Coordinates of C-alpha atoms and ligand atoms in Angstrom, one line a residue:
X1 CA 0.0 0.0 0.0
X2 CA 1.5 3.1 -0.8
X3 CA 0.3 5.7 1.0
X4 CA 1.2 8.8 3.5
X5 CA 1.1 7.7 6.9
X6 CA -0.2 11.2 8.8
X7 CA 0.1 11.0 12.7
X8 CA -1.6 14.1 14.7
X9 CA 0.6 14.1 17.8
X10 CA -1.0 16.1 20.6
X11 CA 2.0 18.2 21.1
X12 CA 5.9 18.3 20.5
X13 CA 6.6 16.0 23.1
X14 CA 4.3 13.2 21.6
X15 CA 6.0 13.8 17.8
X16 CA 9.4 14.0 19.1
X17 CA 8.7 10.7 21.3
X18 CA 6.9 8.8 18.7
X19 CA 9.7 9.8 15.7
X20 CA 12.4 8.3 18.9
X21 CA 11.2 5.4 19.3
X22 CA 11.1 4.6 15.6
X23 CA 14.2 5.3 15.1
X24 CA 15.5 3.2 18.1
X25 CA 13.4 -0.1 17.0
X26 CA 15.7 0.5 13.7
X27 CA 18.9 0.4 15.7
X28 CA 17.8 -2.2 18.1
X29 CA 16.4 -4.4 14.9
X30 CA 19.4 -3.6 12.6
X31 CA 22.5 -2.3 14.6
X32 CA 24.4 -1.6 11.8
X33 CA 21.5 0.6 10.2
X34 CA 22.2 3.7 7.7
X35 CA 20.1 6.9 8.9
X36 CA 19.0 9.8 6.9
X37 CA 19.4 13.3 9.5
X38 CA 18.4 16.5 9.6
X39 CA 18.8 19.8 11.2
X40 CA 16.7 22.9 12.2
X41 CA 14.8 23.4 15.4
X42 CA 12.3 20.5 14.9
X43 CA 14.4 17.1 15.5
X44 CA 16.4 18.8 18.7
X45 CA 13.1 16.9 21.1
X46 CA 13.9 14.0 19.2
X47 CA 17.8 13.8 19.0
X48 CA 17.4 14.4 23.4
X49 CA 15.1 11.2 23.4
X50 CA 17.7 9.4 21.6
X51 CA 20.2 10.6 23.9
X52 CA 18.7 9.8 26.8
X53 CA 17.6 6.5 25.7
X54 CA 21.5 5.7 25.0
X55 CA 22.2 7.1 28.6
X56 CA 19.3 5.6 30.4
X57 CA 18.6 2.5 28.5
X58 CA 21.2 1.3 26.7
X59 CA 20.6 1.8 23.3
X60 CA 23.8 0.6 21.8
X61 CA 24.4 3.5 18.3
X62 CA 28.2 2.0 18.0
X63 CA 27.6 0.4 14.6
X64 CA 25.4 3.0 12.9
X65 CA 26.2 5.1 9.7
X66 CA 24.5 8.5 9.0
X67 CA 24.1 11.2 6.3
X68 CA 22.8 14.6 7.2
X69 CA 20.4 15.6 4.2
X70 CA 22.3 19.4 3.8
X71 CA 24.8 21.9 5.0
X72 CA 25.6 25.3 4.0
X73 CA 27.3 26.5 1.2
X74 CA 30.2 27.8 2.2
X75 CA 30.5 27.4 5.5
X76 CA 33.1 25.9 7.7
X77 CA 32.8 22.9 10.0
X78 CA 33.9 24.3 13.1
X79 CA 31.3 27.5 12.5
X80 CA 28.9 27.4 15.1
X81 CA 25.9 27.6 12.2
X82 CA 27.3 24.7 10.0
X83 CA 25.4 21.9 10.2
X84 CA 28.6 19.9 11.0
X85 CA 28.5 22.1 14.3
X86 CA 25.1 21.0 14.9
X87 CA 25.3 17.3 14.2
X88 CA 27.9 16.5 16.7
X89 CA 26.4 19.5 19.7
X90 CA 23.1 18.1 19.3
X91 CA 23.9 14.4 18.6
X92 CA 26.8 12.9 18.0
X93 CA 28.8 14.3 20.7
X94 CA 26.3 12.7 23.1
X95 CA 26.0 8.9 22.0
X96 CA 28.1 6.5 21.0
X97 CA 28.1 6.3 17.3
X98 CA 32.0 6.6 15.2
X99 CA 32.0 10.1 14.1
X100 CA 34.1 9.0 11.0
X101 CA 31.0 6.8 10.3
X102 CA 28.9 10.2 10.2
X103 CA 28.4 12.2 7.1
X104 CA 27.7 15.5 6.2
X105 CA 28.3 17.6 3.0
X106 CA 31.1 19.7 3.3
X107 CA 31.1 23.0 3.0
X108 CA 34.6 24.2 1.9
X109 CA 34.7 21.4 -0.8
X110 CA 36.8 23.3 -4.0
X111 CA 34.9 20.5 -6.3
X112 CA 31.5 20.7 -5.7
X113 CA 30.6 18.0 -8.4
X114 CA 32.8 15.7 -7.6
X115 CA 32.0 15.2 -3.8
X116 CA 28.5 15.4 -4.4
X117 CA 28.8 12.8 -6.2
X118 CA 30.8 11.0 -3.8
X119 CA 28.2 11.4 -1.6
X120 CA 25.4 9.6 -3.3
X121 CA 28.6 6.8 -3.9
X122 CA 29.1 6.8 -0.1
X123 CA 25.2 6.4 0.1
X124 CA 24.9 3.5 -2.1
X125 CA 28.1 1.5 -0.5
X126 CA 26.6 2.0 2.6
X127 CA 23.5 0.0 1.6
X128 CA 21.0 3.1 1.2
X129 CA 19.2 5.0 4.0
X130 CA 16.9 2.8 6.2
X131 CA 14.9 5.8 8.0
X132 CA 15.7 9.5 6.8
X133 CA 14.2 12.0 9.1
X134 CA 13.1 15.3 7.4
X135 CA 11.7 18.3 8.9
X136 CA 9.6 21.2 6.2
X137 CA 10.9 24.4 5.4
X138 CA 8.0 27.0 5.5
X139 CA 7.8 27.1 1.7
X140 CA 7.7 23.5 1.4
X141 CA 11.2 22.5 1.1
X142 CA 13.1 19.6 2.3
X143 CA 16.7 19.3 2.5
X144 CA 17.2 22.6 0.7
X145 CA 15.7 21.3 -1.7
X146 CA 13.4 25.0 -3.1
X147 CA 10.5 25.1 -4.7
X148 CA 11.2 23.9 -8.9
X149 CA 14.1 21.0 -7.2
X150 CA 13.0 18.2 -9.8
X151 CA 11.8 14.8 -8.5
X152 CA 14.6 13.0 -9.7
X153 CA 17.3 15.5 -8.3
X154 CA 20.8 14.1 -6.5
X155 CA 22.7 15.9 -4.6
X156 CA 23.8 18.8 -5.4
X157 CA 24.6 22.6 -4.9
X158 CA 21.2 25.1 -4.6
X159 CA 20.6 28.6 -4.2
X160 CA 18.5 29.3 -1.4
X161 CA 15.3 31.1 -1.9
X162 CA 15.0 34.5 0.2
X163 CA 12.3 32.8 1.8
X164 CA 14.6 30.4 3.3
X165 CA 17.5 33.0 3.5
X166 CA 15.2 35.1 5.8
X167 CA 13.8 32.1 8.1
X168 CA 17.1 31.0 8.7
X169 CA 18.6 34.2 9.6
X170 CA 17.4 34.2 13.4
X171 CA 20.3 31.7 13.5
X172 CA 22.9 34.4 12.7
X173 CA 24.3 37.7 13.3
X174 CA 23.1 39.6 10.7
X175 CA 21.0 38.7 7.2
X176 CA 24.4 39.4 5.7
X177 CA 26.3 36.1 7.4
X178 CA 23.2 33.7 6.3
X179 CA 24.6 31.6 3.4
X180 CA 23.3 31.7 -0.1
X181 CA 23.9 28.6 -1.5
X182 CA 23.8 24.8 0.3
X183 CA 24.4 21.4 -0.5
X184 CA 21.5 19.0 -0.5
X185 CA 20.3 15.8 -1.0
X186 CA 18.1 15.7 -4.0
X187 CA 14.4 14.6 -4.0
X188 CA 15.5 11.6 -5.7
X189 CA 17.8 10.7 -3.3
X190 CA 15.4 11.1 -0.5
X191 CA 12.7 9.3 -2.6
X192 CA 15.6 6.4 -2.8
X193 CA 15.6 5.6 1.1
X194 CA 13.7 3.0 2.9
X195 CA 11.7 5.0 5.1
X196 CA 11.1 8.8 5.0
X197 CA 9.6 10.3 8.7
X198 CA 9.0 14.1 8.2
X199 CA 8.3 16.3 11.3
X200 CA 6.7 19.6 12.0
X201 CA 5.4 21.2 14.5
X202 CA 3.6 24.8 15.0
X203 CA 1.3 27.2 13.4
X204 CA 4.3 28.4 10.7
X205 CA 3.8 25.1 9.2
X206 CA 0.6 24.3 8.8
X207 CA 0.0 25.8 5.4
X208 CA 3.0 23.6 3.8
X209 CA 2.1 20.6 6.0
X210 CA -1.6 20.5 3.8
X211 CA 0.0 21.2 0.5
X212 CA 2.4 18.2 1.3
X213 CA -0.2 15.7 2.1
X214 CA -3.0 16.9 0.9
X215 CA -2.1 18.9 -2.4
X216 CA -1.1 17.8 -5.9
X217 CA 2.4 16.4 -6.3
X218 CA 4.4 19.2 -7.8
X219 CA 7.5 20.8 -7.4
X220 CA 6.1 23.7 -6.3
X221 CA 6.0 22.2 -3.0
X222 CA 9.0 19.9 -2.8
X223 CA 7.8 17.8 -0.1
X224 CA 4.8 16.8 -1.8
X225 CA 7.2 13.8 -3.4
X226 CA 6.9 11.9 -0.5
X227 CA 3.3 10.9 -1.6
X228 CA 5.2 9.1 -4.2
X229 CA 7.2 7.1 -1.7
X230 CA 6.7 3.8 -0.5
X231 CA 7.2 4.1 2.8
X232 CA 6.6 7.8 4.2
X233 CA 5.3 8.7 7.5
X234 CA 4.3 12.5 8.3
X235 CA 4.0 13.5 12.1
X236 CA 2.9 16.8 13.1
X237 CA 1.4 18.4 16.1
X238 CA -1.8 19.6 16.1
X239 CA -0.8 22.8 15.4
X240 CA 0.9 22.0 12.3
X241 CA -2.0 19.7 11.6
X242 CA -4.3 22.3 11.9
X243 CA -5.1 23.0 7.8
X244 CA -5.4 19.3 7.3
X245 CA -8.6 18.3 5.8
X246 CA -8.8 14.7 6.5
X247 CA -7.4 14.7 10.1
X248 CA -10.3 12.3 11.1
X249 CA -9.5 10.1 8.3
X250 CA -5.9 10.0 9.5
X251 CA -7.5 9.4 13.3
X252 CA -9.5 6.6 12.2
X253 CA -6.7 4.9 10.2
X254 CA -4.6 4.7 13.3
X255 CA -7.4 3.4 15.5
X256 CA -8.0 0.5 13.3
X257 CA -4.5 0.1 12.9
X258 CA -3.8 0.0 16.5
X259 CA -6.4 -2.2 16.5
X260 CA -5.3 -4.7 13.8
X261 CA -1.4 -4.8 15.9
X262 CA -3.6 -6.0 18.9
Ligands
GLP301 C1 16.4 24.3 7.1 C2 16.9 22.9 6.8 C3 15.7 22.0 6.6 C4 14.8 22.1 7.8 C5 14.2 23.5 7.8 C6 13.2 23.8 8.9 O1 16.0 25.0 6.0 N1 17.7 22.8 5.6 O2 16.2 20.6 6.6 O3 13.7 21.2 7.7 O4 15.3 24.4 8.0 O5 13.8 24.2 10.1 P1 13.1 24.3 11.5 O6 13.0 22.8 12.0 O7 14.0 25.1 12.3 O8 11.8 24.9 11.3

């Protein structure tokens, strides 16, 4: 059945909890299992659950492999708004996964072709993605991958919209310092893993979550692809599932679900 999975958490806790423990059946199932990350304000609830449950229960991370969907463009690692920076603060730092087994685009790379390209190589050795965790940028946007990014897109280097330039900028000093350019994973290669799990939470993103799962596929609104994907799971909080026409639909789906699992 291919189909969007849409889960209305009550709040950010629930999302943040339920997106955890998915992830850690993955590791506990498949210890040596390839995940997808991401950045921005959204996952932070999440990557603390994961933490915690490495901390409290056990969960043993040594033998996973990641790639981070994006990073600026040009940034360097060690800046404190690279997403290299933000990775190992939020994450890495924190459990015990082998930080030369985590990826990130780089940002000072002279040949952008060629390591993007080495990226999707890297990808593909390493078996594919299992689970890549997405959050929405407020035009629609995944990765950085704009409005227009073509379905079949690999990674690659993208100018940001000013949109995205302006959202982004409560990060940095000045409008100036924000980055114009990053390098993302394509649609295509997000399409390519296993298991896409987008989140969002709030009022800001309520608008794009209802285009995404309830609007025509288009690249107008870049996230929209993941109705095309096997495997995709959506989980907002109410908030962000406020425009969302068929949240009773969604409701009942899970009930009966839940029920089935019984
Ligand atoms: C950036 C990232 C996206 C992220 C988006 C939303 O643009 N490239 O991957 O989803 O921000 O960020 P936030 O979670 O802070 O709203």
């Amino acid at each position: 059945m291919i189909a969007l999975d849409v889960i209305i958490a009550k709040d950010v806790n629930e999302m943040s909890m339920t997106a955890a423990r998915i992830m850690a059946d993955l590791v506990r199932k498949k210890p040596n299992c390839v995940l997808g990350l991401a950045t921005g304000s959204t996952p932070i609830p999440m990557y603390k659950e994961l933490i915690r449950l490495h901390k409290e229960e056990g969960l043993d991370l040594s033998r996973v492999r990641s790639f981070n969907l994006d990073e600026y463009y040009p940034i360097d690692p060690t800046h404190n708004q690279s997403y290299r920076y933000f990775m190992d603060h939020h994450l890495f730092d924190h459990i015990n996964i082998k930080k030369e087994n985590t990826r990130v685009p780089d940002g000072r790379t002279k040949d952008i072709a060629a390591h993007c390209a080495s990226y999707e190589a890297q990808i593909k050795e390493a078996g594919g993605i299992d689970i890549q965790i997405l959050g929405i940028g407020s035009n629609g946007h995944i990765g950085f991958n704009e409005p227009g990014s073509a379905i079949y897109s690999r990674t690659r280097l993208v100018v940001l919209t000013e949109r995205t330039i302006q959202d982004n900028s409560r990060f940095f000093d000045s409008m100036d310092e924000v980055p114009r350019f990053a390098i993302t994973m394509g649609i295509g290669t997000i399409l390519a893993s296993r298991h896409s799990i987008l989140l969002a939470n709030g009022k800001y993103k309520a608008e794009a979550v209802a285009k995404l799962a309830e609007g025509p596929v288009t690249s107008q609104c870049p996230a929209s692809a993941l109705q095309l994907q096997e495997k995709a799971t959506i989980i907002v909080d109410e908030e962000a599932g406020s425009k969302l026409e068929r949240k009773d639909y969604y409701n009942h789906v899970r009930a009966l679900m839940s029920q089935l699992q019984k």
